[in-house]
């Protein structure tokens, strides 16, 4: 039954792809003939829009990377310092990562360097550890291989090569945010505004200024690429070639992100919860959401094998949640539609998923020996008041500024740059629209295949709903821990920029207001250009 069911599902997906590929050009040709434009003219216009948008995205990323390099040089007078003084500029515990990179370069061979790191007895007194696994040194392994393989020894110093890669990744980070906002809004003006807000609020969007080698600076650019690809993957209508490209990019970036940061699976867990809610409200194609779940499973097991059988990935809440979701889906597929049992499963779906997730995670922790990330779970328990401790390390962590609730200065900075007011406005409009769509779905009204501008239904677009849920979840975490703002604020920049530049969002608002004096579509198009332009001029003064 399962094999025939999956075969039918694949056949349906192929038919949908071919139908959408055939229908899309016909619909475009009809629209073009109505407007009196030839297909050739429209093709040139679309190509020019894509070319200049990509050029703006890449240029923004490159300029940001150059800006970081220049700023770092002027802040520390990096080129005029001795080698030891340069390493001291890597503040906090991040300097230890660079020391491992140096050890790899000093080793007689790469294999010998890796062996010494996997049998390290210098970091912890009287103890031999696998530093590659416990400290996630895969970025240093990659950087050392690239440095030696590219023959850069005679061209550039190791420290400049190392920080150059990190600054380059930050450029990719900004480019990915640009592309995400562009895909959502349909205009690369939103991407430019995202980058502007990101840079002006740099103290709250990134920690690159004072901890270059930290794991998040290596990992978050890949997560931003994954989010950009996922946005494109959820979007509809989408032709088959674009869907496959987005799927492959989601797969590659998810696995790479998981290899770069030991806490990556927790952030992916938050994303999986967002997708679960999106699918639970029936606002996205179930097949696409479950394909993403398969990517999570593949990345977890491949990561487990290549990270020296890292048991932290097996007891991860991400694995338990995805396994529960897949199992619940199998139960639903095996029960005949229209029966009492199928209706009961639909009603109990959320409860079933939560029960299986908690039970599975509890069983895995019982049978899988693990020590990694235990301190994180204990910290959460103490932070939420569920437990008390006399442990010095735990109490020291509770006193750290990054683990406290965000200060008023944080909200003042976001308000002064006009980011927070526009984010709240966009979020409220999107939330109300999504709520309307959910009520329509409960009443049995189907979703439209394509949402047009005049419909004023921005809440029917699955990629928008996903981002709204995702930013709310990340925002809740940022309200508890100030350190989480570095995950939340970049997506605040992206969502706010998308909203003010999107004619659909303004059209949704005007539909509710029932404007009659001015044509709502014309006003929506004007505001989607005028508002970001005004914001841009005000940010230029900043």
Coordinates of C-alpha atoms in Angstrom, one line a residue:
X1 CA 0.0 0.0 0.0
X2 CA 2.8 2.4 1.0
X3 CA 4.8 1.7 -2.3
X4 CA 1.7 2.3 -4.4
X5 CA 0.8 5.4 -2.4
X6 CA 4.3 6.9 -2.9
X7 CA 4.2 6.0 -6.6
X8 CA 0.9 7.8 -7.0
X9 CA 2.2 10.8 -5.1
X10 CA 5.3 11.0 -7.4
X11 CA 3.1 10.6 -10.5
X12 CA 0.8 13.5 -9.3
X13 CA 3.9 15.7 -8.6
X14 CA 5.2 15.0 -12.1
X15 CA 1.8 15.8 -13.6
X16 CA 1.5 19.0 -11.6
X17 CA 5.0 20.1 -12.7
X18 CA 4.3 19.5 -16.4
X19 CA 0.9 21.1 -16.2
X20 CA 2.3 24.2 -14.4
X21 CA 5.1 24.4 -17.0
X22 CA 2.6 24.2 -19.8
X23 CA 0.0 26.6 -18.3
X24 CA 2.4 29.3 -17.2
X25 CA 3.5 30.4 -20.7
X26 CA -0.1 30.3 -22.0
X27 CA -1.4 32.5 -19.1
X28 CA 1.5 34.9 -19.6
X29 CA 0.8 35.2 -23.3
X30 CA -2.9 35.9 -22.6
X31 CA -1.9 38.7 -20.2
X32 CA 0.6 40.1 -22.6
X33 CA -1.9 40.2 -25.5
X34 CA -4.4 42.0 -23.2
X35 CA -1.8 44.6 -22.4
X36 CA -0.7 44.9 -26.0
X37 CA 2.8 43.7 -25.3
X38 CA 4.7 41.0 -27.3
X39 CA 6.2 38.0 -25.6
X40 CA 9.6 39.0 -26.8
X41 CA 9.3 42.4 -25.1
X42 CA 8.2 40.8 -21.8
X43 CA 11.1 38.3 -22.0
X44 CA 13.6 41.1 -22.4
X45 CA 11.9 43.0 -19.5
X46 CA 12.1 40.0 -17.2
X47 CA 15.7 39.3 -18.1
X48 CA 16.7 42.9 -17.5
X49 CA 14.9 42.8 -14.1
X50 CA 16.6 39.5 -13.1
X51 CA 20.0 40.7 -14.3
X52 CA 20.0 44.0 -12.5
X53 CA 18.5 42.4 -9.4
X54 CA 21.2 39.8 -9.3
X55 CA 23.8 42.5 -9.9
X56 CA 22.5 44.5 -7.0
X57 CA 22.4 41.5 -4.7
X58 CA 26.0 40.4 -5.5
X59 CA 27.3 44.0 -5.3
X60 CA 25.6 44.5 -1.9
X61 CA 27.3 41.4 -0.6
X62 CA 30.7 42.3 -2.0
X63 CA 30.5 45.9 -0.7
X64 CA 29.5 44.7 2.8
X65 CA 32.5 42.3 2.9
X66 CA 34.9 45.0 1.8
X67 CA 33.3 47.4 4.4
X68 CA 33.8 44.8 7.2
X69 CA 37.4 44.3 6.1
X70 CA 38.1 48.1 6.1
X71 CA 36.3 48.7 9.3
X72 CA 38.2 45.8 11.0
X73 CA 41.6 47.2 9.8
X74 CA 40.8 50.8 11.0
X75 CA 39.4 49.6 14.4
X76 CA 42.4 47.5 15.4
X77 CA 45.2 48.8 13.0
X78 CA 45.4 45.2 12.1
X79 CA 48.2 45.3 9.5
X80 CA 50.6 47.2 11.8
X81 CA 50.3 44.7 14.7
X82 CA 52.5 41.7 15.5
X83 CA 51.0 38.2 15.1
X84 CA 50.3 37.7 18.8
X85 CA 48.6 41.1 19.0
X86 CA 46.4 40.2 16.0
X87 CA 45.2 37.1 17.8
X88 CA 44.4 39.1 20.9
X89 CA 41.9 41.1 18.9
X90 CA 39.8 37.9 18.6
X91 CA 37.9 38.6 21.8
X92 CA 36.3 36.1 24.2
X93 CA 36.6 32.4 23.7
X94 CA 36.6 32.7 19.9
X95 CA 40.5 33.0 19.8
X96 CA 40.9 29.3 20.6
X97 CA 39.3 28.4 17.2
X98 CA 42.0 30.3 15.4
X99 CA 44.7 28.6 17.4
X100 CA 43.5 25.2 16.1
X101 CA 43.7 26.6 12.5
X102 CA 47.3 27.6 13.2
X103 CA 48.1 24.1 14.5
X104 CA 46.7 22.5 11.3
X105 CA 49.0 24.8 9.2
X106 CA 52.0 24.0 11.3
X107 CA 51.5 20.2 11.1
X108 CA 53.8 18.3 8.8
X109 CA 50.8 17.1 6.8
X110 CA 47.0 17.7 6.8
X111 CA 46.4 14.1 7.9
X112 CA 48.8 14.5 10.9
X113 CA 47.2 17.8 11.8
X114 CA 43.7 16.2 11.9
X115 CA 45.0 13.3 13.9
X116 CA 46.5 15.6 16.6
X117 CA 43.1 17.5 16.8
X118 CA 41.1 14.3 17.2
X119 CA 43.5 13.1 19.9
X120 CA 44.0 16.5 21.6
X121 CA 45.6 16.5 25.1
X122 CA 46.5 20.2 25.3
X123 CA 43.2 21.9 25.6
X124 CA 41.9 20.2 28.8
X125 CA 44.4 19.2 31.4
X126 CA 45.0 15.5 31.9
X127 CA 42.4 14.6 29.3
X128 CA 42.5 13.6 25.7
X129 CA 39.5 14.8 23.6
X130 CA 38.3 14.8 20.0
X131 CA 38.5 18.6 19.5
X132 CA 37.1 18.4 16.0
X133 CA 33.8 16.9 17.3
X134 CA 33.5 18.6 20.7
X135 CA 34.4 22.1 19.4
X136 CA 33.1 21.8 15.8
X137 CA 36.3 22.6 14.1
X138 CA 35.1 21.8 10.6
X139 CA 35.4 25.5 9.5
X140 CA 39.1 25.4 10.5
X141 CA 39.6 22.1 8.6
X142 CA 38.1 23.7 5.5
X143 CA 40.0 26.9 5.8
X144 CA 43.4 25.1 6.2
X145 CA 42.7 22.9 3.2
X146 CA 41.8 25.9 1.0
X147 CA 44.8 27.8 2.2
X148 CA 47.2 25.0 1.4
X149 CA 45.5 23.7 -1.8
X150 CA 45.2 27.2 -3.3
X151 CA 48.9 27.9 -2.9
X152 CA 48.2 31.0 -0.8
X153 CA 51.3 30.6 1.5
X154 CA 53.4 33.0 -0.6
X155 CA 50.6 35.4 -1.4
X156 CA 48.7 36.1 1.9
X157 CA 49.3 35.6 5.6
X158 CA 47.2 32.8 7.3
X159 CA 45.3 35.2 9.5
X160 CA 44.2 37.4 6.6
X161 CA 43.1 34.3 4.6
X162 CA 41.1 33.2 7.7
X163 CA 39.3 36.4 8.4
X164 CA 38.9 37.0 4.6
X165 CA 36.8 33.8 4.4
X166 CA 34.6 34.9 7.3
X167 CA 34.1 38.4 5.8
X168 CA 33.2 36.7 2.5
X169 CA 30.6 34.6 4.2
X170 CA 29.1 37.7 5.8
X171 CA 28.8 39.1 2.3
X172 CA 26.9 35.9 1.3
X173 CA 24.7 36.3 4.4
X174 CA 23.7 39.8 3.2
X175 CA 23.1 38.6 -0.4
X176 CA 20.9 35.8 0.9
X177 CA 18.8 38.2 2.9
X178 CA 18.6 40.5 -0.2
X179 CA 17.4 37.6 -2.3
X180 CA 14.8 36.4 0.3
X181 CA 13.2 39.8 0.5
X182 CA 13.3 40.1 -3.3
X183 CA 11.6 36.7 -3.9
X184 CA 8.9 37.6 -1.4
X185 CA 8.1 41.1 -2.6
X186 CA 8.9 40.8 -6.3
X187 CA 11.1 43.9 -6.3
X188 CA 14.9 44.1 -5.6
X189 CA 14.2 47.5 -4.0
X190 CA 13.1 45.4 -0.9
X191 CA 16.5 43.7 -1.0
X192 CA 18.3 47.1 -1.0
X193 CA 16.3 48.2 2.0
X194 CA 17.0 44.9 3.8
X195 CA 20.7 45.5 3.4
X196 CA 20.5 49.1 4.6
X197 CA 18.6 48.2 7.7
X198 CA 20.9 45.2 8.4
X199 CA 24.1 47.5 8.2
X200 CA 22.6 50.4 10.2
X201 CA 21.5 48.0 13.0
X202 CA 24.8 46.1 12.8
X203 CA 25.3 46.0 16.6
X204 CA 22.0 44.0 16.9
X205 CA 22.2 41.9 13.7
X206 CA 25.7 40.4 14.0
X207 CA 28.6 39.8 16.4
X208 CA 31.3 39.9 13.6
X209 CA 32.8 43.1 15.1
X210 CA 34.4 41.5 18.1
X211 CA 34.3 37.7 17.6
X212 CA 35.3 36.8 14.1
X213 CA 36.1 33.1 14.5
X214 CA 32.8 32.3 16.5
X215 CA 30.8 29.4 15.1
X216 CA 27.7 31.5 14.3
X217 CA 29.7 33.7 11.9
X218 CA 30.6 30.6 9.9
X219 CA 27.2 29.0 10.1
X220 CA 24.5 31.7 9.8
X221 CA 25.3 32.6 6.2
X222 CA 24.5 29.0 5.2
X223 CA 21.2 29.2 7.2
X224 CA 20.3 32.4 5.4
X225 CA 20.9 30.7 2.1
X226 CA 18.7 27.8 3.3
X227 CA 15.9 30.2 4.2
X228 CA 16.2 32.0 0.8
X229 CA 16.0 28.6 -1.0
X230 CA 13.1 27.4 1.2
X231 CA 11.2 30.7 0.5
X232 CA 11.5 30.0 -3.3
X233 CA 10.6 26.3 -2.8
X234 CA 7.4 27.1 -0.9
X235 CA 6.3 29.8 -3.4
X236 CA 3.6 29.0 -5.9
X237 CA 3.3 28.7 -8.8
X238 CA 6.8 27.5 -9.5
X239 CA 8.2 25.7 -12.5
X240 CA 9.9 22.3 -12.2
X241 CA 13.5 23.5 -12.9
X242 CA 13.2 26.3 -10.3
X243 CA 11.7 23.9 -7.8
X244 CA 14.5 21.4 -8.2
X245 CA 17.2 24.1 -7.9
X246 CA 15.6 25.4 -4.7
X247 CA 15.3 21.8 -3.3
X248 CA 19.0 21.1 -4.0
X249 CA 20.0 24.4 -2.5
X250 CA 17.9 23.7 0.7
X251 CA 19.5 20.2 1.0
X252 CA 23.1 21.4 0.6
X253 CA 22.8 24.5 2.8
X254 CA 20.9 22.5 5.6
X255 CA 23.7 19.9 5.8
X256 CA 26.5 22.5 5.7
X257 CA 24.8 24.6 8.4
X258 CA 24.5 21.5 10.6
X259 CA 28.3 20.8 10.2
X260 CA 29.3 24.3 11.0
X261 CA 27.6 24.9 14.4
X262 CA 26.9 22.6 17.3
X263 CA 23.6 24.4 18.1
X264 CA 22.4 24.4 14.5
X265 CA 19.8 21.6 15.1
X266 CA 18.1 23.7 17.7
X267 CA 17.6 26.5 15.2
X268 CA 16.4 24.0 12.6
X269 CA 14.0 22.6 15.2
X270 CA 12.4 26.1 15.4
X271 CA 12.1 26.1 11.6
X272 CA 10.6 22.6 11.6
X273 CA 7.9 23.9 14.2
X274 CA 7.1 26.8 11.8
X275 CA 6.7 24.3 8.9
X276 CA 4.6 22.0 11.1
X277 CA 2.2 24.9 11.9
X278 CA 2.2 25.9 8.2
X279 CA 1.2 22.4 7.2
X280 CA -1.2 22.0 10.1
X281 CA -3.2 25.0 9.0
X282 CA -3.2 23.5 5.4
X283 CA -1.6 26.7 4.0
X284 CA 1.1 24.9 2.0
X285 CA 1.5 21.9 -0.2
X286 CA 2.0 19.0 2.2
X287 CA 4.3 17.1 -0.2
X288 CA 6.7 20.0 -0.2
X289 CA 6.8 20.3 3.6
X290 CA 7.4 16.6 4.0
X291 CA 10.2 16.8 1.4
X292 CA 11.9 19.3 3.7
X293 CA 11.4 16.9 6.7
X294 CA 13.3 14.3 4.6
X295 CA 16.1 16.8 4.1
X296 CA 16.3 17.2 7.9
X297 CA 16.5 13.4 8.5
X298 CA 19.2 13.0 5.8
X299 CA 21.3 15.9 7.2
X300 CA 21.0 14.6 10.8
X301 CA 22.1 11.0 9.9
X302 CA 24.8 12.1 7.5
X303 CA 26.0 14.6 10.2
X304 CA 25.9 11.9 12.8
X305 CA 28.2 9.7 10.7
X306 CA 30.7 12.4 9.6
X307 CA 30.8 14.1 13.1
X308 CA 32.4 11.0 14.6
X309 CA 29.0 9.5 15.6
X310 CA 27.8 12.7 17.4
X311 CA 25.2 11.4 19.8
X312 CA 23.8 15.0 20.4
X313 CA 22.2 14.8 16.9
X314 CA 20.4 11.5 17.8
X315 CA 18.9 13.0 21.0
X316 CA 18.1 16.2 19.2
X317 CA 14.5 17.5 19.5
X318 CA 14.6 18.0 15.7
X319 CA 15.0 14.3 15.0
X320 CA 12.1 13.4 17.4
X321 CA 9.8 16.0 15.9
X322 CA 10.5 15.1 12.3
X323 CA 10.1 11.3 13.1
X324 CA 6.8 12.1 14.8
X325 CA 5.5 14.1 11.9
X326 CA 6.5 11.4 9.4
X327 CA 4.9 8.7 11.5
X328 CA 1.7 10.7 11.9
X329 CA 1.6 11.3 8.2
X330 CA 1.9 7.6 7.5
X331 CA -1.0 6.8 9.9
X332 CA -3.2 9.4 8.1
X333 CA -2.3 8.0 4.7
X334 CA -3.1 4.4 5.7
X335 CA -6.5 5.3 7.0
X336 CA -9.4 5.6 4.5
X337 CA -10.6 9.1 3.9
X338 CA -14.1 10.0 5.1
X339 CA -14.1 7.4 7.9
X340 CA -14.5 8.2 11.6
X341 CA -10.9 7.2 12.2
X342 CA -9.6 9.7 9.6
X343 CA -11.6 12.6 11.0
X344 CA -10.4 11.7 14.5
X345 CA -6.8 11.7 13.3
X346 CA -7.2 15.1 11.8
X347 CA -8.6 16.6 15.0
X348 CA -6.0 14.8 17.2
X349 CA -3.1 15.5 14.8
X350 CA -1.3 18.2 16.9
X351 CA -1.8 16.2 20.1
X352 CA -0.5 13.0 18.4
X353 CA 2.6 14.8 17.0
X354 CA 3.4 16.3 20.4
X355 CA 2.9 13.1 22.3
X356 CA 5.1 11.0 19.9
X357 CA 7.8 13.7 19.9
X358 CA 8.1 13.9 23.7
X359 CA 7.9 10.1 24.0
X360 CA 10.5 9.4 21.3
X361 CA 12.9 12.0 22.7
X362 CA 12.6 10.6 26.2
X363 CA 13.3 7.0 24.9
X364 CA 16.3 8.2 22.8
X365 CA 17.8 9.9 25.8
X366 CA 17.3 6.7 27.9
X367 CA 19.0 4.4 25.4
X368 CA 21.6 6.7 23.6
X369 CA 24.5 7.7 25.8
X370 CA 25.0 11.4 25.5
X371 CA 26.8 14.3 27.4
X372 CA 26.8 17.0 24.7
X373 CA 24.6 20.0 25.2
X374 CA 23.4 18.8 28.6
X375 CA 24.4 22.2 30.1
X376 CA 22.1 23.9 27.6
X377 CA 19.1 22.0 28.7
X378 CA 20.0 22.5 32.4
X379 CA 20.3 26.2 31.7
X380 CA 16.9 26.4 30.1
X381 CA 15.4 24.6 33.2
X382 CA 17.0 27.0 35.6
X383 CA 16.1 30.1 33.4
X384 CA 12.5 29.1 33.3
X385 CA 12.4 28.5 37.1
X386 CA 11.8 24.7 36.7
X387 CA 14.9 23.9 38.7
X388 CA 17.6 25.4 40.9
X389 CA 21.3 24.8 41.0
X390 CA 24.5 25.6 43.0
X391 CA 26.7 24.8 40.0
X392 CA 29.2 27.7 39.6
X393 CA 29.3 27.5 35.7
X394 CA 25.5 27.5 35.5
X395 CA 25.2 30.5 37.8
X396 CA 28.0 32.3 35.9
X397 CA 26.0 31.8 32.7
X398 CA 22.9 33.2 34.3
X399 CA 24.8 36.4 35.0
X400 CA 26.0 36.9 31.4
X401 CA 24.5 39.9 29.6
X402 CA 23.7 37.9 26.4
X403 CA 21.6 35.5 28.4
X404 CA 19.5 38.2 30.1
X405 CA 16.3 39.7 28.7
X406 CA 16.9 42.4 26.1
X407 CA 17.4 46.0 27.4
X408 CA 15.4 49.0 26.5
X409 CA 18.3 50.4 24.5
X410 CA 17.9 47.5 22.0
X411 CA 14.3 48.5 21.2
X412 CA 15.2 52.2 21.1
X413 CA 17.9 51.5 18.5
X414 CA 15.5 49.5 16.3
X415 CA 12.9 52.3 16.7
X416 CA 15.4 55.1 15.8
X417 CA 16.3 53.4 12.6
X418 CA 12.5 53.1 11.8
X419 CA 12.9 49.3 11.6
X420 CA 10.7 48.2 14.6
X421 CA 7.6 50.4 13.7
X422 CA 7.5 49.1 10.2
X423 CA 8.1 45.5 11.3
X424 CA 5.1 45.7 13.7
X425 CA 2.9 47.2 11.0
X426 CA 3.8 44.5 8.4
X427 CA 3.5 41.7 11.1
X428 CA 0.0 42.9 12.1
X429 CA -1.3 43.1 8.5
X430 CA 0.1 39.7 7.7
X431 CA -1.2 38.1 10.9
X432 CA -4.7 39.4 10.3
X433 CA -4.6 38.2 6.7
X434 CA -3.4 34.8 7.8
X435 CA -6.2 34.6 10.4
X436 CA -8.8 35.4 7.7
X437 CA -7.4 32.6 5.5
X438 CA -7.4 30.1 8.4
X439 CA -11.1 30.9 9.0
X440 CA -11.9 30.5 5.3
X441 CA -10.1 27.1 5.4
X442 CA -12.1 26.0 8.4
X443 CA -15.3 27.0 6.5
X444 CA -14.2 24.7 3.6
X445 CA -13.1 27.4 1.1
X446 CA -10.1 26.2 -0.9
X447 CA -6.9 28.2 -1.4
X448 CA -6.4 30.0 -4.8
X449 CA -3.7 28.5 -7.0
X450 CA -2.4 32.0 -7.8
X451 CA -3.0 35.1 -5.7
X452 CA -3.4 38.2 -7.8
X453 CA -2.6 41.8 -6.7
X454 CA -6.3 42.9 -6.8
X455 CA -7.3 40.0 -4.5
X456 CA -5.6 41.6 -1.5
X457 CA -4.9 38.2 0.2
X458 CA -1.3 38.2 1.2
X459 CA -2.0 35.6 3.9
X460 CA -2.7 32.9 1.3
X461 CA 1.0 32.9 0.2
X462 CA 2.7 30.0 2.0
X463 CA 6.2 31.6 2.0
X464 CA 4.8 34.7 3.7
X465 CA 3.0 32.6 6.3
X466 CA 6.1 30.6 7.0
X467 CA 8.2 33.8 7.6
X468 CA 5.5 35.3 9.8
X469 CA 5.5 32.2 12.0
X470 CA 9.3 31.9 12.0
X471 CA 9.9 35.5 13.0
X472 CA 7.3 35.2 15.8
X473 CA 9.0 32.1 17.2
X474 CA 12.5 33.7 17.0
X475 CA 11.1 36.9 18.5
X476 CA 9.8 35.0 21.5
X477 CA 13.3 33.5 22.0
X478 CA 14.9 37.0 21.6
X479 CA 12.6 38.4 24.2
X480 CA 13.9 35.8 26.7
X481 CA 17.6 35.9 25.8
X482 CA 19.4 39.0 24.4
X483 CA 21.9 36.8 22.6
X484 CA 19.1 35.4 20.4
X485 CA 18.6 38.9 18.9
X486 CA 21.4 38.1 16.4
X487 CA 19.1 35.4 14.9
X488 CA 15.9 37.4 15.0
X489 CA 16.9 41.0 14.0
X490 CA 18.2 40.0 10.4
X491 CA 14.8 38.5 9.6
X492 CA 13.1 41.5 11.1
X493 CA 15.0 43.6 8.6
X494 CA 14.0 41.2 5.8
X495 CA 10.3 41.0 6.7
X496 CA 9.9 44.7 7.3
X497 CA 11.6 45.6 3.9
X498 CA 9.5 43.0 2.1
X499 CA 6.3 44.5 3.6
X500 CA 6.8 48.2 2.8
X501 CA 7.9 47.3 -0.8
X502 CA 5.1 44.8 -1.5
X503 CA 2.1 46.2 -3.4
X504 CA 0.2 43.1 -2.2
X505 CA 0.5 44.1 1.5
X506 CA -0.8 47.6 0.8
X507 CA -3.6 46.1 -1.3
X508 CA -4.5 43.8 1.6
X509 CA -4.8 46.9 3.9
X510 CA -6.8 48.9 1.4
X511 CA -9.2 46.0 0.9
X512 CA -10.0 46.2 4.6
X513 CA -10.3 50.0 4.5
X514 CA -12.5 49.8 1.4
X515 CA -11.0 52.8 -0.3
X516 CA -13.2 54.4 -3.0
X517 CA -11.8 57.9 -3.5
X518 CA -8.5 56.5 -5.0
X519 CA -8.0 53.4 -7.1
X520 CA -6.5 50.9 -4.5
X521 CA -4.2 49.1 -7.0
X522 CA -2.7 52.4 -8.2
X523 CA -2.3 53.6 -4.6
X524 CA -0.7 50.3 -3.6
X525 CA 1.9 50.5 -6.4
X526 CA 2.7 54.1 -5.6
X527 CA 3.1 53.4 -1.8
X528 CA 5.3 50.3 -2.5
X529 CA 7.7 52.7 -4.3
X530 CA 7.3 55.9 -2.3
X531 CA 7.6 54.5 1.3
X532 CA 10.9 52.6 0.8
X533 CA 12.3 55.6 -1.0
X534 CA 11.5 57.9 1.9
X535 CA 12.9 55.4 4.4
X536 CA 16.0 55.1 2.2
X537 CA 16.6 58.9 2.4
X538 CA 16.1 58.9 6.1
X539 CA 18.6 56.0 6.5
X540 CA 21.1 57.8 4.3
X541 CA 21.2 60.6 6.9
X542 CA 21.9 57.9 9.6

